[in-house]
Amino acid sequence: MNNTITNKSLDANSTVFDVGIVGGGLAGLSLSILLAKKKYKVVLFEKEKYPFHRVCGEYISLESWKFIENLGLNLSGLNLPIIKKLIVSSSNGKWINADLDMGGFGISRFFIDNELKKIAIENGVNVLEETKVNDVVFNDEQFVIKYKSESVACTIVAACFGKRSNLDVKWSRDFIKKKPGKLNNYIGVKYHIKAPVPIDTIALHNFKNGYCGISKVEGDKYCLCYLTTAQNLKSSNSIKEMEQNILYENPFLKKIFTEAEFIFKEPVTISQISFERKALVENHVLMLGDAAGMITPLCGNGMSMALHSSKIASACIEQYLNKKITRLEMENQYQRQWKNNFGKRLKAGRTIQKLFGKEIATNIFISFLKPFPFLVNKIVKATHGKEF
Ligand SMILES: Cc1cc2nc3c(=O)[nH]c(=O)nc-3n(C[C@H](O)[C@H](O)[C@H](O)COP(=O)(O)OP(=O)(O)OC[C@H]3O[C@@H](n4cnc5c(N)ncnc54)[C@H](O)[C@@H]3O)c2cc1C
């Protein structure tokens, strides 16, 4: 069944939507499915066209497995790699490994986002692809979402627009106003590769001012994704040159970059990544996923937080739409629950981020941890949650 409606039919149909969702990544798609299953009228705006690649390490903590299956995606039938081991190396080639308590699974965003989009449409969500939202205005207990030269009215709006969006700039959010610094000037680079790497292991290879994750996804592909400072790129003429000059210093990375088959001609990239704190509600709009705050990628838990935040938000929204709580109570409840679930994790993530990528600190850290693999497990645990 294809329920996707065109912008024209949405405009002609002047109904008020219960919920408007800006951004169709994991937070937005899962929220739309949860609410549509409860028979609310939902419209979701995504500026890109599915399926598409995006920068992400594509390792999802197993805490999300059941939640994703409940949305309607049969993960068990997809023969996905289950990842239960971790190897961490420093730029001087020293390494440690550990078993992961919870572990994760590998799946590409190209695949999972598109599958969730199909499930959203099957459940009656109005998915508007290639439709960028230009503004959201709140007036008289109602929102107007503006896109292209059109607009639509919604009772509630959820911002699921990721790390950095045109709306962050338009709304002059606090983290946008910060000067480039330690927490807000990173770039991300991703490739899909074919390489002889163990399928049950996620590798985290450090280099000067950055780290690179490698783990298997569906089919015979691996995701290779790294985060580094904008400064690292500035000091080279190109991504390729930066990889050769800086990433290759780690012998593990040199081997992979020179021996693996790279499936993309060019990598997928993003810039201006910020780990600064963000507001959870902006002018009555609920912020979800990375739009609410980003955990450092080395924790491998941003996708689970995005999914989990949609579960929290959908329960709050439902209570408001059923007139059990006021708008203000809904906003406060959402913020409280978000902080309870993710506050500690983000703090742990920021602390670990400070250590990783700093050459000397990482080298010492890895040598120190080598005899105590259970400590590695403990650190990973601090950045993960429970099944939800
Ligand atoms: C280098 C790197 C590696 C990572 N690796 C991992 C990992 O291995 N495991 C993990 O769990 N997490 C990882 N993460 C984090 C993870 O990618 C994010 O936490 C997750 O994607 C957040 O989902 P989201 O739905 O909030 O945002 P996104 O998935 O970014 O989706 C936001 C969507 O909003 C759309 N959008 C933006 N503005 C507008 C607009 N105005 N109108 C319409 N649409 C709009 C965008 O096109 C996008 O599709 C990594 C992050 C980085 C940077």
PDB file of N, CA and C and ligand atoms in Angstrom, residues 21-30 44-48 50 52 54-61 109 113 128 130-135 147 159-168 186-190 202 211 213 215 223 225-228 270 273 275 288-307 309, ligand 1:
ATOM      1  N   ILE A  21       6.079  15.887  12.258  1.00  0.00           N
ATOM      2  CA  ILE A  21       7.446  15.462  12.622  1.00  0.00           C
ATOM      3  C   ILE A  21       8.413  16.006  11.574  1.00  0.00           C
ATOM      4  N   VAL A  22       9.415  16.714  12.040  1.00  0.00           N
ATOM      5  CA  VAL A  22      10.405  17.280  11.118  1.00  0.00           C
ATOM      6  C   VAL A  22      11.660  16.412  11.177  1.00  0.00           C
ATOM      7  N   GLY A  23      11.919  15.671  10.108  1.00  0.00           N
ATOM      8  CA  GLY A  23      13.108  14.819  10.049  1.00  0.00           C
ATOM      9  C   GLY A  23      12.752  13.348  10.133  1.00  0.00           C
ATOM     10  N   GLY A  24      13.197  12.602   9.143  1.00  0.00           N
ATOM     11  CA  GLY A  24      12.855  11.172   9.073  1.00  0.00           C
ATOM     12  C   GLY A  24      14.069  10.286   9.217  1.00  0.00           C
ATOM     13  N   GLY A  25      14.844  10.486  10.312  1.00  0.00           N
ATOM     14  CA  GLY A  25      15.870   9.513  10.697  1.00  0.00           C
ATOM     15  C   GLY A  25      15.204   8.523  11.656  1.00  0.00           C
ATOM     16  N   LEU A  26      16.005   7.892  12.508  1.00  0.00           N
ATOM     17  CA  LEU A  26      15.421   6.864  13.383  1.00  0.00           C
ATOM     18  C   LEU A  26      14.452   7.457  14.399  1.00  0.00           C
ATOM     19  N   ALA A  27      14.755   8.644  14.935  1.00  0.00           N
ATOM     20  CA  ALA A  27      13.857   9.247  15.926  1.00  0.00           C
ATOM     21  C   ALA A  27      12.506   9.560  15.281  1.00  0.00           C
ATOM     22  N   GLY A  28      12.545  10.257  14.139  1.00  0.00           N
ATOM     23  CA  GLY A  28      11.312  10.695  13.491  1.00  0.00           C
ATOM     24  C   GLY A  28      10.477   9.532  12.980  1.00  0.00           C
ATOM     25  N   LEU A  29      11.137   8.576  12.307  1.00  0.00           N
ATOM     26  CA  LEU A  29      10.383   7.450  11.740  1.00  0.00           C
ATOM     27  C   LEU A  29       9.747   6.611  12.839  1.00  0.00           C
ATOM     28  N   SER A  30      10.506   6.334  13.911  1.00  0.00           N
ATOM     29  CA  SER A  30       9.936   5.475  14.962  1.00  0.00           C
ATOM     30  C   SER A  30       8.807   6.207  15.690  1.00  0.00           C
ATOM     31  N   LEU A  44       5.052  13.459   8.353  1.00  0.00           N
ATOM     32  CA  LEU A  44       6.504  13.461   8.570  1.00  0.00           C
ATOM     33  C   LEU A  44       7.199  14.083   7.354  1.00  0.00           C
ATOM     34  N   PHE A  45       8.073  15.021   7.624  1.00  0.00           N
ATOM     35  CA  PHE A  45       8.814  15.703   6.562  1.00  0.00           C
ATOM     36  C   PHE A  45      10.265  15.224   6.554  1.00  0.00           C
ATOM     37  N   GLU A  46      10.747  14.815   5.402  1.00  0.00           N
ATOM     38  CA  GLU A  46      12.159  14.425   5.273  1.00  0.00           C
ATOM     39  C   GLU A  46      12.722  15.137   4.044  1.00  0.00           C
ATOM     40  N   LYS A  47      13.835  15.828   4.233  1.00  0.00           N
ATOM     41  CA  LYS A  47      14.359  16.624   3.108  1.00  0.00           C
ATOM     42  C   LYS A  47      15.032  15.760   2.033  1.00  0.00           C
ATOM     43  N   GLU A  48      15.447  14.546   2.394  1.00  0.00           N
ATOM     44  CA  GLU A  48      16.099  13.676   1.402  1.00  0.00           C
ATOM     45  C   GLU A  48      15.083  12.693   0.815  1.00  0.00           C
ATOM     46  N   TYR A  50      14.408   8.654   0.286  1.00  0.00           N
ATOM     47  CA  TYR A  50      14.844   7.306   0.709  1.00  0.00           C
ATOM     48  C   TYR A  50      14.993   6.418  -0.516  1.00  0.00           C
ATOM     49  N   PHE A  52      18.806   6.452   1.331  1.00  0.00           N
ATOM     50  CA  PHE A  52      20.021   7.249   1.138  1.00  0.00           C
ATOM     51  C   PHE A  52      21.035   6.908   2.241  1.00  0.00           C
ATOM     52  N   ARG A  54      23.909   7.841   5.033  1.00  0.00           N
ATOM     53  CA  ARG A  54      24.263   8.958   5.912  1.00  0.00           C
ATOM     54  C   ARG A  54      25.425   8.547   6.801  1.00  0.00           C
ATOM     55  N   VAL A  55      26.119   9.535   7.326  1.00  0.00           N
ATOM     56  CA  VAL A  55      27.277   9.236   8.172  1.00  0.00           C
ATOM     57  C   VAL A  55      26.792   8.632   9.476  1.00  0.00           C
ATOM     58  N   CYS A  56      27.199   7.408   9.735  1.00  0.00           N
ATOM     59  CA  CYS A  56      26.816   6.697  10.959  1.00  0.00           C
ATOM     60  C   CYS A  56      27.623   5.402  10.995  1.00  0.00           C
ATOM     61  N   GLY A  57      28.021   4.969  12.188  1.00  0.00           N
ATOM     62  CA  GLY A  57      28.818   3.745  12.314  1.00  0.00           C
ATOM     63  C   GLY A  57      28.006   2.472  12.109  1.00  0.00           C
ATOM     64  N   GLU A  58      26.659   2.580  12.175  1.00  0.00           N
ATOM     65  CA  GLU A  58      25.740   1.493  11.818  1.00  0.00           C
ATOM     66  C   GLU A  58      25.855   0.272  12.735  1.00  0.00           C
ATOM     67  N   TYR A  59      26.307   0.526  13.951  1.00  0.00           N
ATOM     68  CA  TYR A  59      26.299  -0.503  15.003  1.00  0.00           C
ATOM     69  C   TYR A  59      25.194  -0.095  15.980  1.00  0.00           C
ATOM     70  N   ILE A  60      24.157  -0.915  16.106  1.00  0.00           N
ATOM     71  CA  ILE A  60      23.053  -0.562  17.014  1.00  0.00           C
ATOM     72  C   ILE A  60      23.113  -1.457  18.248  1.00  0.00           C
ATOM     73  N   SER A  61      23.105  -0.816  19.408  1.00  0.00           N
ATOM     74  CA  SER A  61      23.131  -1.587  20.653  1.00  0.00           C
ATOM     75  C   SER A  61      21.914  -2.527  20.711  1.00  0.00           C
ATOM     76  N   ARG A 109      22.181   2.261   7.466  1.00  0.00           N
ATOM     77  CA  ARG A 109      21.094   3.246   7.532  1.00  0.00           C
ATOM     78  C   ARG A 109      20.340   3.285   6.198  1.00  0.00           C
ATOM     79  N   ASP A 113      16.494   2.686   7.499  1.00  0.00           N
ATOM     80  CA  ASP A 113      15.631   3.879   7.407  1.00  0.00           C
ATOM     81  C   ASP A 113      14.548   3.661   6.352  1.00  0.00           C
ATOM     82  N   LEU A 128       6.346  12.902   3.620  1.00  0.00           N
ATOM     83  CA  LEU A 128       6.691  13.825   2.531  1.00  0.00           C
ATOM     84  C   LEU A 128       8.201  13.830   2.361  1.00  0.00           C
ATOM     85  N   GLU A 130      11.819  14.542   0.196  1.00  0.00           N
ATOM     86  CA  GLU A 130      12.366  15.687  -0.546  1.00  0.00           C
ATOM     87  C   GLU A 130      11.619  16.973  -0.189  1.00  0.00           C
ATOM     88  N   THR A 131      11.259  17.082   1.077  1.00  0.00           N
ATOM     89  CA  THR A 131      10.499  18.245   1.538  1.00  0.00           C
ATOM     90  C   THR A 131      11.172  18.810   2.784  1.00  0.00           C
ATOM     91  N   LYS A 132      11.843  19.917   2.592  1.00  0.00           N
ATOM     92  CA  LYS A 132      12.575  20.543   3.698  1.00  0.00           C
ATOM     93  C   LYS A 132      11.658  21.533   4.412  1.00  0.00           C
ATOM     94  N   VAL A 133      11.596  21.416   5.721  1.00  0.00           N
ATOM     95  CA  VAL A 133      10.807  22.367   6.507  1.00  0.00           C
ATOM     96  C   VAL A 133      11.628  23.644   6.688  1.00  0.00           C
ATOM     97  N   ASN A 134      10.988  24.779   6.434  1.00  0.00           N
ATOM     98  CA  ASN A 134      11.708  26.058   6.545  1.00  0.00           C
ATOM     99  C   ASN A 134      11.478  26.756   7.867  1.00  0.00           C
ATOM    100  N   ASP A 135      10.326  26.482   8.479  1.00  0.00           N
ATOM    101  CA  ASP A 135      10.078  27.094   9.786  1.00  0.00           C
ATOM    102  C   ASP A 135       8.894  26.406  10.469  1.00  0.00           C
ATOM    103  N   TYR A 147       6.858  24.778   4.639  1.00  0.00           N
ATOM    104  CA  TYR A 147       7.769  24.051   3.759  1.00  0.00           C
ATOM    105  C   TYR A 147       7.503  24.499   2.336  1.00  0.00           C
ATOM    106  N   ALA A 159      10.679  17.805  16.755  1.00  0.00           N
ATOM    107  CA  ALA A 159      11.843  18.079  15.919  1.00  0.00           C
ATOM    108  C   ALA A 159      12.790  16.890  15.997  1.00  0.00           C
ATOM    109  N   CYS A 160      12.929  16.188  14.890  1.00  0.00           N
ATOM    110  CA  CYS A 160      13.788  14.993  14.828  1.00  0.00           C
ATOM    111  C   CYS A 160      14.793  15.198  13.716  1.00  0.00           C
ATOM    112  N   PHE A 161      15.297  16.441  13.620  1.00  0.00           N
ATOM    113  CA  PHE A 161      16.083  16.797  12.443  1.00  0.00           C
ATOM    114  C   PHE A 161      17.581  16.585  12.601  1.00  0.00           C
ATOM    115  N   GLY A 162      17.985  15.829  13.609  1.00  0.00           N
ATOM    116  CA  GLY A 162      19.385  15.392  13.673  1.00  0.00           C
ATOM    117  C   GLY A 162      20.341  16.394  14.277  1.00  0.00           C
ATOM    118  N   LYS A 163      21.633  16.165  13.964  1.00  0.00           N
ATOM    119  CA  LYS A 163      22.736  16.895  14.613  1.00  0.00           C
ATOM    120  C   LYS A 163      22.701  18.389  14.371  1.00  0.00           C
ATOM    121  N   ARG A 164      22.413  18.754  13.131  1.00  0.00           N
ATOM    122  CA  ARG A 164      22.503  20.172  12.763  1.00  0.00           C
ATOM    123  C   ARG A 164      21.602  20.411  11.560  1.00  0.00           C
ATOM    124  N   SER A 165      20.678  21.343  11.716  1.00  0.00           N
ATOM    125  CA  SER A 165      19.699  21.546  10.652  1.00  0.00           C
ATOM    126  C   SER A 165      19.543  23.038  10.379  1.00  0.00           C
ATOM    127  N   ASN A 166      18.902  23.341   9.252  1.00  0.00           N
ATOM    128  CA  ASN A 166      18.599  24.751   8.946  1.00  0.00           C
ATOM    129  C   ASN A 166      17.752  25.364  10.066  1.00  0.00           C
ATOM    130  N   LEU A 167      16.938  24.540  10.750  1.00  0.00           N
ATOM    131  CA  LEU A 167      16.077  25.091  11.805  1.00  0.00           C
ATOM    132  C   LEU A 167      16.876  25.434  13.065  1.00  0.00           C
ATOM    133  N   ASP A 168      17.971  24.709  13.310  1.00  0.00           N
ATOM    134  CA  ASP A 168      18.846  25.085  14.436  1.00  0.00           C
ATOM    135  C   ASP A 168      19.348  26.509  14.222  1.00  0.00           C
ATOM    136  N   TYR A 186      33.623  18.969  14.816  1.00  0.00           N
ATOM    137  CA  TYR A 186      34.083  17.669  14.323  1.00  0.00           C
ATOM    138  C   TYR A 186      33.535  17.399  12.919  1.00  0.00           C
ATOM    139  N   ILE A 187      34.230  16.516  12.224  1.00  0.00           N
ATOM    140  CA  ILE A 187      33.696  16.038  10.941  1.00  0.00           C
ATOM    141  C   ILE A 187      33.537  14.514  11.013  1.00  0.00           C
ATOM    142  N   GLY A 188      32.600  13.985  10.235  1.00  0.00           N
ATOM    143  CA  GLY A 188      32.385  12.532  10.174  1.00  0.00           C
ATOM    144  C   GLY A 188      32.535  12.071   8.733  1.00  0.00           C
ATOM    145  N   VAL A 189      33.143  10.901   8.546  1.00  0.00           N
ATOM    146  CA  VAL A 189      33.389  10.354   7.201  1.00  0.00           C
ATOM    147  C   VAL A 189      33.003   8.878   7.210  1.00  0.00           C
ATOM    148  N   LYS A 190      32.274   8.447   6.188  1.00  0.00           N
ATOM    149  CA  LYS A 190      31.856   7.034   6.167  1.00  0.00           C
ATOM    150  C   LYS A 190      32.042   6.379   4.796  1.00  0.00           C
ATOM    151  N   ILE A 202      33.394  -5.332  16.843  1.00  0.00           N
ATOM    152  CA  ILE A 202      33.466  -3.925  16.445  1.00  0.00           C
ATOM    153  C   ILE A 202      34.854  -3.426  16.822  1.00  0.00           C
ATOM    154  N   TYR A 211      38.947   8.894  15.910  1.00  0.00           N
ATOM    155  CA  TYR A 211      38.856   7.426  15.986  1.00  0.00           C
ATOM    156  C   TYR A 211      37.959   6.929  14.877  1.00  0.00           C
ATOM    157  N   GLY A 213      35.585   3.596  13.572  1.00  0.00           N
ATOM    158  CA  GLY A 213      34.888   2.354  13.908  1.00  0.00           C
ATOM    159  C   GLY A 213      34.725   1.498  12.655  1.00  0.00           C
ATOM    160  N   SER A 215      32.689  -2.150  11.586  1.00  0.00           N
ATOM    161  CA  SER A 215      31.882  -3.321  11.974  1.00  0.00           C
ATOM    162  C   SER A 215      31.001  -3.732  10.804  1.00  0.00           C
ATOM    163  N   CYS A 223      30.904  -1.398   7.606  1.00  0.00           N
ATOM    164  CA  CYS A 223      30.848   0.049   7.670  1.00  0.00           C
ATOM    165  C   CYS A 223      32.154   0.542   8.284  1.00  0.00           C
ATOM    166  N   CYS A 225      33.690   4.070   9.556  1.00  0.00           N
ATOM    167  CA  CYS A 225      33.216   5.430   9.805  1.00  0.00           C
ATOM    168  C   CYS A 225      34.119   6.089  10.842  1.00  0.00           C
ATOM    169  N   TYR A 226      34.570   7.289  10.544  1.00  0.00           N
ATOM    170  CA  TYR A 226      35.424   7.933  11.550  1.00  0.00           C
ATOM    171  C   TYR A 226      35.005   9.359  11.850  1.00  0.00           C
ATOM    172  N   LEU A 227      35.411   9.775  13.043  1.00  0.00           N
ATOM    173  CA  LEU A 227      35.151  11.124  13.527  1.00  0.00           C
ATOM    174  C   LEU A 227      36.495  11.768  13.810  1.00  0.00           C
ATOM    175  N   THR A 228      36.655  12.990  13.366  1.00  0.00           N
ATOM    176  CA  THR A 228      37.893  13.699  13.694  1.00  0.00           C
ATOM    177  C   THR A 228      37.626  15.198  13.753  1.00  0.00           C
ATOM    178  N   ILE A 270      30.026  14.584   6.835  1.00  0.00           N
ATOM    179  CA  ILE A 270      29.296  15.693   7.469  1.00  0.00           C
ATOM    180  C   ILE A 270      30.298  16.536   8.267  1.00  0.00           C
ATOM    181  N   ILE A 273      29.907  18.950  13.546  1.00  0.00           N
ATOM    182  CA  ILE A 273      29.222  18.122  14.550  1.00  0.00           C
ATOM    183  C   ILE A 273      29.508  18.706  15.937  1.00  0.00           C
ATOM    184  N   PHE A 275      28.879  18.361  20.238  1.00  0.00           N
ATOM    185  CA  PHE A 275      28.425  17.554  21.387  1.00  0.00           C
ATOM    186  C   PHE A 275      27.988  18.442  22.550  1.00  0.00           C
ATOM    187  N   LEU A 288      13.909  15.575  19.740  1.00  0.00           N
ATOM    188  CA  LEU A 288      14.210  14.144  19.901  1.00  0.00           C
ATOM    189  C   LEU A 288      15.523  13.781  19.205  1.00  0.00           C
ATOM    190  N   GLY A 289      16.085  12.640  19.595  1.00  0.00           N
ATOM    191  CA  GLY A 289      17.294  12.134  18.929  1.00  0.00           C
ATOM    192  C   GLY A 289      18.442  13.127  19.051  1.00  0.00           C
ATOM    193  N   ASP A 290      19.234  13.222  17.993  1.00  0.00           N
ATOM    194  CA  ASP A 290      20.392  14.122  18.018  1.00  0.00           C
ATOM    195  C   ASP A 290      19.982  15.588  18.174  1.00  0.00           C
ATOM    196  N   ALA A 291      18.765  15.940  17.795  1.00  0.00           N
ATOM    197  CA  ALA A 291      18.312  17.331  17.940  1.00  0.00           C
ATOM    198  C   ALA A 291      18.200  17.705  19.420  1.00  0.00           C
ATOM    199  N   ALA A 292      18.120  16.686  20.291  1.00  0.00           N
ATOM    200  CA  ALA A 292      18.017  16.936  21.737  1.00  0.00           C
ATOM    201  C   ALA A 292      19.387  16.873  22.415  1.00  0.00           C
ATOM    202  N   GLY A 293      20.382  16.333  21.715  1.00  0.00           N
ATOM    203  CA  GLY A 293      21.720  16.210  22.306  1.00  0.00           C
ATOM    204  C   GLY A 293      22.371  14.960  21.772  1.00  0.00           C
ATOM    205  N   MET A 294      23.647  15.060  21.503  1.00  0.00           N
ATOM    206  CA  MET A 294      24.311  13.942  20.838  1.00  0.00           C
ATOM    207  C   MET A 294      25.358  13.286  21.711  1.00  0.00           C
ATOM    208  N   ILE A 295      25.273  11.973  21.828  1.00  0.00           N
ATOM    209  CA  ILE A 295      26.317  11.228  22.540  1.00  0.00           C
ATOM    210  C   ILE A 295      27.458  10.974  21.551  1.00  0.00           C
ATOM    211  N   THR A 296      28.682  10.967  22.046  1.00  0.00           N
ATOM    212  CA  THR A 296      29.807  10.807  21.120  1.00  0.00           C
ATOM    213  C   THR A 296      29.718   9.445  20.422  1.00  0.00           C
ATOM    214  N   PRO A 297      30.038   9.406  19.124  1.00  0.00           N
ATOM    215  CA  PRO A 297      29.856   8.178  18.353  1.00  0.00           C
ATOM    216  C   PRO A 297      30.612   6.982  18.912  1.00  0.00           C
ATOM    217  N   LEU A 298      31.742   7.234  19.612  1.00  0.00           N
ATOM    218  CA  LEU A 298      32.522   6.087  20.087  1.00  0.00           C
ATOM    219  C   LEU A 298      31.728   5.253  21.086  1.00  0.00           C
ATOM    220  N   CYS A 299      30.669   5.814  21.651  1.00  0.00           N
ATOM    221  CA  CYS A 299      29.819   5.048  22.575  1.00  0.00           C
ATOM    222  C   CYS A 299      28.888   4.114  21.807  1.00  0.00           C
ATOM    223  N   GLY A 300      28.715   4.355  20.511  1.00  0.00           N
ATOM    224  CA  GLY A 300      27.879   3.479  19.687  1.00  0.00           C
ATOM    225  C   GLY A 300      26.468   3.370  20.206  1.00  0.00           C
ATOM    226  N   ASN A 301      25.923   4.470  20.679  1.00  0.00           N
ATOM    227  CA  ASN A 301      24.606   4.368  21.282  1.00  0.00           C
ATOM    228  C   ASN A 301      23.634   5.471  20.872  1.00  0.00           C
ATOM    229  N   GLY A 302      24.037   6.320  19.918  1.00  0.00           N
ATOM    230  CA  GLY A 302      23.177   7.429  19.497  1.00  0.00           C
ATOM    231  C   GLY A 302      21.877   6.951  18.874  1.00  0.00           C
ATOM    232  N   MET A 303      21.938   5.879  18.095  1.00  0.00           N
ATOM    233  CA  MET A 303      20.715   5.393  17.436  1.00  0.00           C
ATOM    234  C   MET A 303      19.726   4.858  18.464  1.00  0.00           C
ATOM    235  N   SER A 304      20.250   4.153  19.474  1.00  0.00           N
ATOM    236  CA  SER A 304      19.337   3.629  20.509  1.00  0.00           C
ATOM    237  C   SER A 304      18.716   4.766  21.293  1.00  0.00           C
ATOM    238  N   MET A 305      19.497   5.826  21.536  1.00  0.00           N
ATOM    239  CA  MET A 305      18.926   6.974  22.244  1.00  0.00           C
ATOM    240  C   MET A 305      17.851   7.652  21.402  1.00  0.00           C
ATOM    241  N   ALA A 306      18.082   7.731  20.086  1.00  0.00           N
ATOM    242  CA  ALA A 306      17.085   8.343  19.195  1.00  0.00           C
ATOM    243  C   ALA A 306      15.788   7.529  19.235  1.00  0.00           C
ATOM    244  N   LEU A 307      15.933   6.208  19.161  1.00  0.00           N
ATOM    245  CA  LEU A 307      14.744   5.333  19.171  1.00  0.00           C
ATOM    246  C   LEU A 307      14.031   5.416  20.521  1.00  0.00           C
ATOM    247  N   SER A 309      14.127   7.816  22.684  1.00  0.00           N
ATOM    248  CA  SER A 309      13.498   9.124  22.934  1.00  0.00           C
ATOM    249  C   SER A 309      12.125   9.183  22.268  1.00  0.00           C
TER     250      SER A 309
HETATM  251  C1  LIG B   1      30.716   9.583  12.832  1.00  0.00           C
HETATM  252  C2  LIG B   1      29.482   9.071  13.535  1.00  0.00           C
HETATM  253  C3  LIG B   1      29.343   7.708  13.808  1.00  0.00           C
HETATM  254  C4  LIG B   1      28.228   7.233  14.504  1.00  0.00           C
HETATM  255  N1  LIG B   1      28.125   5.893  14.765  1.00  0.00           N
HETATM  256  C5  LIG B   1      27.078   5.418  15.471  1.00  0.00           C
HETATM  257  C6  LIG B   1      26.964   4.020  15.758  1.00  0.00           C
HETATM  258  O1  LIG B   1      27.755   3.191  15.317  1.00  0.00           O
HETATM  259  N2  LIG B   1      25.915   3.620  16.529  1.00  0.00           N
HETATM  260  C7  LIG B   1      24.973   4.491  17.000  1.00  0.00           C
HETATM  261  O2  LIG B   1      24.049   4.045  17.691  1.00  0.00           O
HETATM  262  N3  LIG B   1      25.049   5.798  16.699  1.00  0.00           N
HETATM  263  C8  LIG B   1      26.063   6.289  15.954  1.00  0.00           C
HETATM  264  N4  LIG B   1      26.123   7.610  15.637  1.00  0.00           N
HETATM  265  C9  LIG B   1      25.031   8.491  16.071  1.00  0.00           C
HETATM  266  C10 LIG B   1      23.769   8.289  15.225  1.00  0.00           C
HETATM  267  O3  LIG B   1      24.079   8.391  13.862  1.00  0.00           O
HETATM  268  C11 LIG B   1      22.723   9.336  15.585  1.00  0.00           C
HETATM  269  O4  LIG B   1      22.630   9.433  16.991  1.00  0.00           O
HETATM  270  C12 LIG B   1      21.355   9.005  14.996  1.00  0.00           C
HETATM  271  O5  LIG B   1      21.416   8.964  13.609  1.00  0.00           O
HETATM  272  C13 LIG B   1      20.332  10.039  15.439  1.00  0.00           C
HETATM  273  O6  LIG B   1      19.115   9.833  14.781  1.00  0.00           O
HETATM  274  P1  LIG B   1      18.136  11.050  14.528  1.00  0.00           P
HETATM  275  O7  LIG B   1      16.876  10.466  14.019  1.00  0.00           O
HETATM  276  O8  LIG B   1      18.098  11.937  15.705  1.00  0.00           O
HETATM  277  O9  LIG B   1      18.850  11.922  13.390  1.00  0.00           O
HETATM  278  P2  LIG B   1      19.232  11.561  11.892  1.00  0.00           P
HETATM  279  O10 LIG B   1      19.324  10.102  11.694  1.00  0.00           O
HETATM  280  O11 LIG B   1      20.405  12.411  11.553  1.00  0.00           O
HETATM  281  O12 LIG B   1      17.956  12.073  11.058  1.00  0.00           O
HETATM  282  C14 LIG B   1      17.630  13.434  10.944  1.00  0.00           C
HETATM  283  C15 LIG B   1      16.867  13.625   9.628  1.00  0.00           C
HETATM  284  O13 LIG B   1      16.291  14.937   9.585  1.00  0.00           O
HETATM  285  C16 LIG B   1      16.342  15.389   8.231  1.00  0.00           C
HETATM  286  N5  LIG B   1      16.209  16.853   8.262  1.00  0.00           N
HETATM  287  C17 LIG B   1      17.065  17.761   8.815  1.00  0.00           C
HETATM  288  N6  LIG B   1      16.564  18.997   8.704  1.00  0.00           N
HETATM  289  C18 LIG B   1      15.367  18.876   8.058  1.00  0.00           C
HETATM  290  C19 LIG B   1      14.356  19.812   7.649  1.00  0.00           C
HETATM  291  N7  LIG B   1      14.487  21.114   7.891  1.00  0.00           N
HETATM  292  N8  LIG B   1      13.261  19.338   7.020  1.00  0.00           N
HETATM  293  C20 LIG B   1      13.113  18.009   6.790  1.00  0.00           C
HETATM  294  N9  LIG B   1      14.030  17.087   7.144  1.00  0.00           N
HETATM  295  C21 LIG B   1      15.127  17.511   7.780  1.00  0.00           C
HETATM  296  C22 LIG B   1      17.700  14.884   7.748  1.00  0.00           C
HETATM  297  O14 LIG B   1      17.758  14.798   6.339  1.00  0.00           O
HETATM  298  C23 LIG B   1      17.761  13.505   8.408  1.00  0.00           C
HETATM  299  O15 LIG B   1      17.271  12.485   7.575  1.00  0.00           O
HETATM  300  C24 LIG B   1      27.211   8.132  14.919  1.00  0.00           C
HETATM  301  C25 LIG B   1      27.328   9.489  14.620  1.00  0.00           C
HETATM  302  C26 LIG B   1      28.444   9.963  13.933  1.00  0.00           C
HETATM  303  C27 LIG B   1      28.552  11.431  13.612  1.00  0.00           C
END
